[in-house]
Coordinates of C-alpha atoms in Angstrom, one line a residue:
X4 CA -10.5 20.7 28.3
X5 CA -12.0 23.2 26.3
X6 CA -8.8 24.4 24.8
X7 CA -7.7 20.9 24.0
X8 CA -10.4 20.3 21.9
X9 CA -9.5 23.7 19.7
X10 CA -6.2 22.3 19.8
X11 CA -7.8 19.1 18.3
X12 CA -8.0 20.6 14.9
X13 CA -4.5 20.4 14.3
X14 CA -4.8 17.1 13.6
X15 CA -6.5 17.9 10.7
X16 CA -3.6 20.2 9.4
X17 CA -1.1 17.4 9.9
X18 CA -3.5 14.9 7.6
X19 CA -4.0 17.5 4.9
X20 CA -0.3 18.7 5.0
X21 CA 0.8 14.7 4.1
X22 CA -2.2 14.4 1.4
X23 CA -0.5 17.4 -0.2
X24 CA 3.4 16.4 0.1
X25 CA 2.9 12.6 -0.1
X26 CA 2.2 10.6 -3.4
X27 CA -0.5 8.1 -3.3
X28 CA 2.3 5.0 -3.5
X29 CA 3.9 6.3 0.1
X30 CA 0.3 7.8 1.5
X31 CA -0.4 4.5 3.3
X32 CA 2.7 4.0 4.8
X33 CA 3.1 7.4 5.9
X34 CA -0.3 7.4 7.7
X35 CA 0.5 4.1 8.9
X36 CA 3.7 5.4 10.7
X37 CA 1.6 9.0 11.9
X38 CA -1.6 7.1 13.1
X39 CA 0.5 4.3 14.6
X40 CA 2.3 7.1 17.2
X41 CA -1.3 8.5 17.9
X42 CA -2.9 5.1 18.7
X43 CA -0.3 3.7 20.8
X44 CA -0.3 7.0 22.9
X45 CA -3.5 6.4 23.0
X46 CA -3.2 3.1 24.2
X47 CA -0.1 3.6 26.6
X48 CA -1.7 7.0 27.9
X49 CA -3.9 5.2 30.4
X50 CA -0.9 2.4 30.9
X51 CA 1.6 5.1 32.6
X52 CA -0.7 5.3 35.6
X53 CA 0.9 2.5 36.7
X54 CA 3.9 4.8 37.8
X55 CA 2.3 7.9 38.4
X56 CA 0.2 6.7 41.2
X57 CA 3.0 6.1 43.0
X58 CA 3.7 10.0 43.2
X59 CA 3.1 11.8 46.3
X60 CA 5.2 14.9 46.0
X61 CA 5.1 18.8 47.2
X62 CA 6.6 21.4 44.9
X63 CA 6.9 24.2 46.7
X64 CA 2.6 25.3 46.6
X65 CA 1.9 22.8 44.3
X66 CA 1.0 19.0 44.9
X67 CA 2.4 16.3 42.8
X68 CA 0.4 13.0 43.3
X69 CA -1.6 11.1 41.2
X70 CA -4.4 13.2 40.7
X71 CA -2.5 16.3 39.6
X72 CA 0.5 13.8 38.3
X73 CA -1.2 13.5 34.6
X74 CA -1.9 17.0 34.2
X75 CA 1.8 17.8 35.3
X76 CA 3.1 15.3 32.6
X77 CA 1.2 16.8 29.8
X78 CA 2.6 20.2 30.3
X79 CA 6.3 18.6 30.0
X80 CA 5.1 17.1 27.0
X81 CA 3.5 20.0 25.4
X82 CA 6.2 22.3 26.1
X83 CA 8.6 19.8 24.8
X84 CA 6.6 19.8 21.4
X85 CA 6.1 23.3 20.8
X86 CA 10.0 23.9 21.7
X87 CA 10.5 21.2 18.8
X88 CA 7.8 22.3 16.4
X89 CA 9.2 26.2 16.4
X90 CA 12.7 24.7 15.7
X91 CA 12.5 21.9 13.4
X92 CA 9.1 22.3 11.0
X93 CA 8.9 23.8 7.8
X94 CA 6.5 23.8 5.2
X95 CA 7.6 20.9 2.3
X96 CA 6.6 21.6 -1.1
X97 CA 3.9 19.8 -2.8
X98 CA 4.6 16.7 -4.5
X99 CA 3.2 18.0 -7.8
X100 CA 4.4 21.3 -7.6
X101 CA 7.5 19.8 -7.1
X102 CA 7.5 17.1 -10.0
X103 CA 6.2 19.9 -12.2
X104 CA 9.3 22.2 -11.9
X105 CA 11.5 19.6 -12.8
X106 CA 9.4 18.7 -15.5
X107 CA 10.0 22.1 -16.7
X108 CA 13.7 22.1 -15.7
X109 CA 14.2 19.5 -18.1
X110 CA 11.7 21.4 -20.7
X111 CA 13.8 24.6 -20.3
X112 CA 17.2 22.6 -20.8
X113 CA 16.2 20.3 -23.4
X114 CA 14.2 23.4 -25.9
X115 CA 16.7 25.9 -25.1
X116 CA 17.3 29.2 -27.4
X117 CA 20.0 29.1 -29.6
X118 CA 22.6 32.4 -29.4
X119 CA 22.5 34.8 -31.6
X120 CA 25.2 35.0 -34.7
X121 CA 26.1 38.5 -34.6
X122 CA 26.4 41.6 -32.5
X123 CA 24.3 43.3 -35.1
X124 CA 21.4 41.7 -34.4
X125 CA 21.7 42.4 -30.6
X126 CA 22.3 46.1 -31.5
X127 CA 18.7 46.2 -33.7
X128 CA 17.0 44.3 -31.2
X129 CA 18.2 46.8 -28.5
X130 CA 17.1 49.7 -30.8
X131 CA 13.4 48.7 -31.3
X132 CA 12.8 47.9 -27.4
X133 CA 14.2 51.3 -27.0
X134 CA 11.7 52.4 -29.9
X135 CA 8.8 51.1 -28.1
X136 CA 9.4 51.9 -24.9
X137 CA 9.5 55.6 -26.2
X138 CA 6.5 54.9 -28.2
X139 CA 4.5 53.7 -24.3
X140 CA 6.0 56.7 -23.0
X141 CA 4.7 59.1 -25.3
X142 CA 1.3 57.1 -24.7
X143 CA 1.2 57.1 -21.4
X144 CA 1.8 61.2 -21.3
X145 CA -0.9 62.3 -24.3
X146 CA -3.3 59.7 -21.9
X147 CA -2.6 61.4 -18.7
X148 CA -3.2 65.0 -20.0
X149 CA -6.7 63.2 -21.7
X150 CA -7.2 62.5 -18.1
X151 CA -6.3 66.0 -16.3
X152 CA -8.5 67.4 -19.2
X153 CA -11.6 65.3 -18.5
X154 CA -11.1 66.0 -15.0
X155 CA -11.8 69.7 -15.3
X156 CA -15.3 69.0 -17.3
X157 CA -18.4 68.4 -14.9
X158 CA -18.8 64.7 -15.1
X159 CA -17.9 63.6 -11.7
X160 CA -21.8 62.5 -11.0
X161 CA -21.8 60.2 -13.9
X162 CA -18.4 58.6 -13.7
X163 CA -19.8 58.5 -9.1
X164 CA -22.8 56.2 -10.5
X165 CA -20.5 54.2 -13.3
X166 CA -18.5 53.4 -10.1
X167 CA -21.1 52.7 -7.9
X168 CA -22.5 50.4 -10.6
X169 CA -19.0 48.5 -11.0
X170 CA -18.9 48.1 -7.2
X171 CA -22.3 46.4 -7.1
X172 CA -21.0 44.3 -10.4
X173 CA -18.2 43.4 -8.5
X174 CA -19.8 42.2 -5.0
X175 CA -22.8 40.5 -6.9
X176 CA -20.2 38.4 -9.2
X177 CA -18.5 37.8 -5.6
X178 CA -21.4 36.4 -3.9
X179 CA -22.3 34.2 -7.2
X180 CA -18.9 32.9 -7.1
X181 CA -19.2 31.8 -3.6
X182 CA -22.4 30.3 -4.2
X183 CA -21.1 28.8 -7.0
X184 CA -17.9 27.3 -5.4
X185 CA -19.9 25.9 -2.2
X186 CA -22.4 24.1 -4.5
X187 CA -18.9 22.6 -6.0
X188 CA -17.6 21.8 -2.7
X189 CA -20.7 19.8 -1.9
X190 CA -20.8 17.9 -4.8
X191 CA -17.5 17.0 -4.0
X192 CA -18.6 15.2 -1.3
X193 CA -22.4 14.1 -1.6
X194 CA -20.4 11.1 -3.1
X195 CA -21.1 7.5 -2.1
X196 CA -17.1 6.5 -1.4
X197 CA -16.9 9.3 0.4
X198 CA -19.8 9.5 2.6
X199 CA -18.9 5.7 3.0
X200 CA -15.5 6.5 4.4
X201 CA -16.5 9.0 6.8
X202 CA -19.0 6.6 8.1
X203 CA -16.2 3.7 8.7
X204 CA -14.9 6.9 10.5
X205 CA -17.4 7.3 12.8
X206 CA -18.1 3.7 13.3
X207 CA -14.4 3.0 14.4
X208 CA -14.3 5.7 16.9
X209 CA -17.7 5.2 18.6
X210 CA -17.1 1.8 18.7
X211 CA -13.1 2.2 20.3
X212 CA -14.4 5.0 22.4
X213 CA -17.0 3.2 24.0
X214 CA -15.0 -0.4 24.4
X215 CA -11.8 1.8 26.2
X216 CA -14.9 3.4 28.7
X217 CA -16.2 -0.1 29.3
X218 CA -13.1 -2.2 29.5
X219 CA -11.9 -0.7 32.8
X220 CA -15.4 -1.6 35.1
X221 CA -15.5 -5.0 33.1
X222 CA -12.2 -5.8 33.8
X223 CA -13.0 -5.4 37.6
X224 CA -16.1 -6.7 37.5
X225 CA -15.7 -10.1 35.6
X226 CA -11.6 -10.6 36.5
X227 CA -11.2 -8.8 39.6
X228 CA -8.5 -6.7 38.3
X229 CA -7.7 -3.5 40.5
X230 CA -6.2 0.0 39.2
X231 CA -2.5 -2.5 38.7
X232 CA -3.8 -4.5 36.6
X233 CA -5.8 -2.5 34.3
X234 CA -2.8 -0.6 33.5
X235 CA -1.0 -3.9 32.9
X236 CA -3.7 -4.1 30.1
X237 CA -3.2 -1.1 28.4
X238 CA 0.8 -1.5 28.7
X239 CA 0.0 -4.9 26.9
X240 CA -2.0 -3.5 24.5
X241 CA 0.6 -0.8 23.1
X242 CA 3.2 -4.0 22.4
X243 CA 0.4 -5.6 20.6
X244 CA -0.8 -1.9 18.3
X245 CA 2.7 -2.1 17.7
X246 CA 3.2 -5.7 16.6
X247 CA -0.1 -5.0 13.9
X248 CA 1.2 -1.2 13.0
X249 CA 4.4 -3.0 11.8
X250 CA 2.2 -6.1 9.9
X251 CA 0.2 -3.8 8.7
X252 CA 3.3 -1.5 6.9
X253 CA 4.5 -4.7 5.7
X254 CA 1.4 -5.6 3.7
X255 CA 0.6 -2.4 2.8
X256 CA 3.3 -2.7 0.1
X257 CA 1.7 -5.6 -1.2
X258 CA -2.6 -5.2 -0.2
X259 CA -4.0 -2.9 -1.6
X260 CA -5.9 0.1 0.7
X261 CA -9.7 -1.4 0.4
X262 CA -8.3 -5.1 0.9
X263 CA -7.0 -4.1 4.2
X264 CA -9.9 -2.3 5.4
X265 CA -11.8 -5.3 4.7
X266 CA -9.9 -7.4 6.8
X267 CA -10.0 -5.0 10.0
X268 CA -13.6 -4.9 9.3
X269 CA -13.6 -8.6 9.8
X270 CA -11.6 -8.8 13.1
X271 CA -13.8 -6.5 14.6
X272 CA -16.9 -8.2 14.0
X273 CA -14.6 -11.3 15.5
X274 CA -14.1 -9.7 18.6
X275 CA -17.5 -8.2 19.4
X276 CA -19.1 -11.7 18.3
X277 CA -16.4 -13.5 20.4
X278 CA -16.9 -10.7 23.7
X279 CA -20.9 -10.4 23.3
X280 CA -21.5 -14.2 23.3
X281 CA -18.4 -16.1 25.2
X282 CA -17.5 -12.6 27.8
X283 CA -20.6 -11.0 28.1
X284 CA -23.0 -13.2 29.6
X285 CA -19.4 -15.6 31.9
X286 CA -19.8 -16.1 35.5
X287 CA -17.0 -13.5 36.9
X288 CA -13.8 -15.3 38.3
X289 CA -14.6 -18.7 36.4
X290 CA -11.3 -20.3 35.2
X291 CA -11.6 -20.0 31.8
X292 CA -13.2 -15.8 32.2
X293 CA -9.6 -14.5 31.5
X294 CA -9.0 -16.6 27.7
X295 CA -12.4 -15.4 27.1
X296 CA -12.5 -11.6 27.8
X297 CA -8.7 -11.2 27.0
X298 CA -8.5 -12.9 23.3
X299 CA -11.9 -11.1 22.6
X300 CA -10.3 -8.0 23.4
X301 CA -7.0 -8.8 22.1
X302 CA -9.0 -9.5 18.6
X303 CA -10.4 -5.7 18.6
X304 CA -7.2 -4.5 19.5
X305 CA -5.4 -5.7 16.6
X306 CA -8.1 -4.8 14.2
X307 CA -7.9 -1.5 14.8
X308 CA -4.7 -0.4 12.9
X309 CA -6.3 -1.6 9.9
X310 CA -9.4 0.2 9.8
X311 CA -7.8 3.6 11.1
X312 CA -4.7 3.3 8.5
X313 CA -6.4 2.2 4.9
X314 CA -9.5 4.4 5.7
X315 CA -7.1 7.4 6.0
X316 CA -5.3 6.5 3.3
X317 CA -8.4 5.9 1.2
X318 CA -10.2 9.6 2.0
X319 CA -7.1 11.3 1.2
X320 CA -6.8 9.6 -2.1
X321 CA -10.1 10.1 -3.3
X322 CA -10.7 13.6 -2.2
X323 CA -9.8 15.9 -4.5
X324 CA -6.9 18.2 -3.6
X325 CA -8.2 21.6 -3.5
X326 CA -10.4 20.1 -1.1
X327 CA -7.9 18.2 1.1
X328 CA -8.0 20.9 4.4
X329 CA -11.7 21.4 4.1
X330 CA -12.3 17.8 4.1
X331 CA -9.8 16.4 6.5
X332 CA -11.8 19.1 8.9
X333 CA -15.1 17.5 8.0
X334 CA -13.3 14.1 9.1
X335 CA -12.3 15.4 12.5
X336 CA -15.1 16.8 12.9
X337 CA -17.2 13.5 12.3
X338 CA -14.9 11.6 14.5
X339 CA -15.2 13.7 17.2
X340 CA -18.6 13.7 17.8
X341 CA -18.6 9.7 17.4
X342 CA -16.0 10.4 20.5
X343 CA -18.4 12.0 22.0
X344 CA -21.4 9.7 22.0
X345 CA -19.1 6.5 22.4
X346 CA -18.3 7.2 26.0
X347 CA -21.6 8.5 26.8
X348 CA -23.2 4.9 24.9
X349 CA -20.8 3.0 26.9
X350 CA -21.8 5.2 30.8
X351 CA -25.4 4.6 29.5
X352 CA -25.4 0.6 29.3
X353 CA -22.8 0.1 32.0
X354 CA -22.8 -3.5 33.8
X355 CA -25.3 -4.0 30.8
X356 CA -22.4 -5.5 28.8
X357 CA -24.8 -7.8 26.8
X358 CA -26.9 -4.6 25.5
X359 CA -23.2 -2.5 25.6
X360 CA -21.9 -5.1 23.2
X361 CA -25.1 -5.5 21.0
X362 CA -25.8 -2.0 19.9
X363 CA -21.5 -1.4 18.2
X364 CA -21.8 -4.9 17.0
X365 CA -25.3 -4.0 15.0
X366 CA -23.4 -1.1 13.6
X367 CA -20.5 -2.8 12.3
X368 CA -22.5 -5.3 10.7
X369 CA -24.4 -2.9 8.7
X370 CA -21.1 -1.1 7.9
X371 CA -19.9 -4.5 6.8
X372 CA -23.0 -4.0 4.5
X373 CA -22.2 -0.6 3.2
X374 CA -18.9 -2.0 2.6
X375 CA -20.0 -4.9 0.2
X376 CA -21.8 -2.3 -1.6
X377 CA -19.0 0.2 -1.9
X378 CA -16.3 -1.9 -2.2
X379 CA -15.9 -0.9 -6.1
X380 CA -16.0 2.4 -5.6
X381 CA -13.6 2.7 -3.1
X382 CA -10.5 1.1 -5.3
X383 CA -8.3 4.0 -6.3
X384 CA -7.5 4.1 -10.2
X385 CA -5.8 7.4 -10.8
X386 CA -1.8 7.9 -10.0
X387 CA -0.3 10.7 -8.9
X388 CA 1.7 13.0 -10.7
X389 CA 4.8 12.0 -9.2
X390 CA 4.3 8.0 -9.2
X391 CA 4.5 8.5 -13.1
X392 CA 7.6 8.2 -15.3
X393 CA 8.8 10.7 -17.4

């Protein structure tokens, strides 16, 4: 596990690497289609117990059942990715650095030189480079025998101290220069739309971390589902992360990025409203238990594509690019601990599920809060480089 979570920080390479190669008219969508992959594996991870159980194999020494089943899976998977990763991925240039040489393409084409008349004139031209270059020649001879001459007279102690005066310059001007571009950095980011944004991050993730924990005892407890149908549940909920992913890409080319962060914002309090006060409190095995615990859940579900996709989209955008690696580090690094303290929430309160329920839903209503405030800061009014004509 440990060296899963180093691995972890790749994920904020891959984030950084499409701020920097994506233009802010495609950045939604693309994130759309990335995170979309991550949450439905997410999602359809748990689901694919329902064949692995099955397994009761013996490899030679090793067992294959469903225990060690998972574990075996990954491996194929991870193998299978670093295999493709060595072969296919290469580094894409950077959407401005890209616009920019054709920019100057067509500069270079459109304000070219015109050719010189004559012969003549190439002949004189040829003479004085070969006029100068004698000239630096003869410079750079009369200044080296300066120097074998001043190297003979007994000055090394004062030209030691000049040098260890120039080394000190140098690391002084170093360290100021670091200080200098950390105060910078952190400016960067003591910025209301962006502490606001990595908030909804951390909100999201506690809150989904600690709702997966607690879905699989609730499920048994209040509908008497067993291992089967849990991952029945979680199959069902990949199909429906994939019927929102694909609503979501569609209205992304229409809604803007804060519009559709409000809107997830609003089916998630929904769902926790609809769980903590219809679900939380049922009778288990009542006839109408199932409609109530399944369309609660079914409403966070389907939330959850749009606060993860515009809230990407939205950090990316308004952090500056010579910051993008640092902060897409910060992000994971935010998320993960809320994944951290979700499942431990969730262990804390279990069977509790009125006081399990309470404490995400308080936080989502005061993010719905911060969100009211922020909401005009968060609207992107630059354009990139490449989304402009020229």
């Amino acid at each position: 596990m440990d060296i899963l979570g180093i691995g972890a920080g790749a994920e904020a390479a891959l984030l950084g690497e499409i701020s920097r190669t994506t233009s802010q008219k495609e950045r939604t969508l693309v994130f759309s289609i990335t995170i979309a992959i991550g949450q439905i594996g997410l999602i359809v991870g748990p689901g694919l117990n329902l064949f692995l159980r099955q397994l009761d194999y013996k490899i030679g020494p090793f067992v294959l059942d469903k225990y060690t089943s998972p574990g075996a899976l990954m491996v194929i998977i991870w193998t299978v990715l670093q295999i493709w990763f060595l072969l296919f991925f290469f580094n894409l240039p950077s959407v401005d650095d890209f616009v920019k040489s054709q920019y100057e393409q067509h500069l270079e084409h459109s304000h070219q030189p015109q050719p010189a008349g004559n012969s003549d004139l190439k002949h004189e031209a040829d003479g004085q480079c070969v006029n100068v270059n004698q000239n630096i020649e003869d410079q750079a001879s009369i200044s080296a025998s300066t120097i074998s001459g001043q190297e003979k007279m007994p000055l090394l102690s004062n030209a030691g101290v000049k040098e260890s005066q120039k080394r000190h310059q140098n690391v002084t001007s170093s360290h100021q220069n670091f200080l200098q571009k950390a105060y910078w950095v952190l400016v960067e980011f003591l910025r209301q739309e962006l502490i606001y944004l990595l908030a909804v991050f951390f909100v999201v993730i506690f809150n989904q971390t600690s709702i997966e924990t607690m879905v699989v005892p609730m499920l048994e407890d209040l509908l008497g589902w067993t291992e089967f149908g849990t991952s029945l549940f979680f199959c069902g909920a990949g199909v429906e992360l994939l019927v929102s992913f694909a609503l979501l890409m569609l209205l992304s080319k229409k809604v803007t990025d804060r519009w559709l962060l409000l809107f997830g914002l609003v089916l998630q309090l929904a769902g926790y409203i609809w769980l903590l006060v219809l679900a939380a409190g049922a009778n288990p095995r009542t006839p109408w238990i199932h409609a109530k615990v399944l369309s609660g859940s079914a409403i966070c579900i389907f939330g959850l594509p749009f606060l993860f996709v515009p809230t990407d989209s939205l950090y990316s955008k308004l952090l500056p690019k010579h910051v993008q690696g640092f902060g897409q580090g910060l992000q994971q690094s935010t998320s993960s601990i809320a994944a951290i303290l979700g499942p431990l929430w969730a262990g804390a309160s279990l069977h509790q599920y009125h006081l399990l329920l309470a404490v995400p839903l308080g936080i989502l209503t005061g993010l719905m809060v911060l969100t009211l405030d922020s909401f005009s800061r968060i609207k992107v009014l630059t354009k990139d480089l490449s989304d402009s004509k020229t």
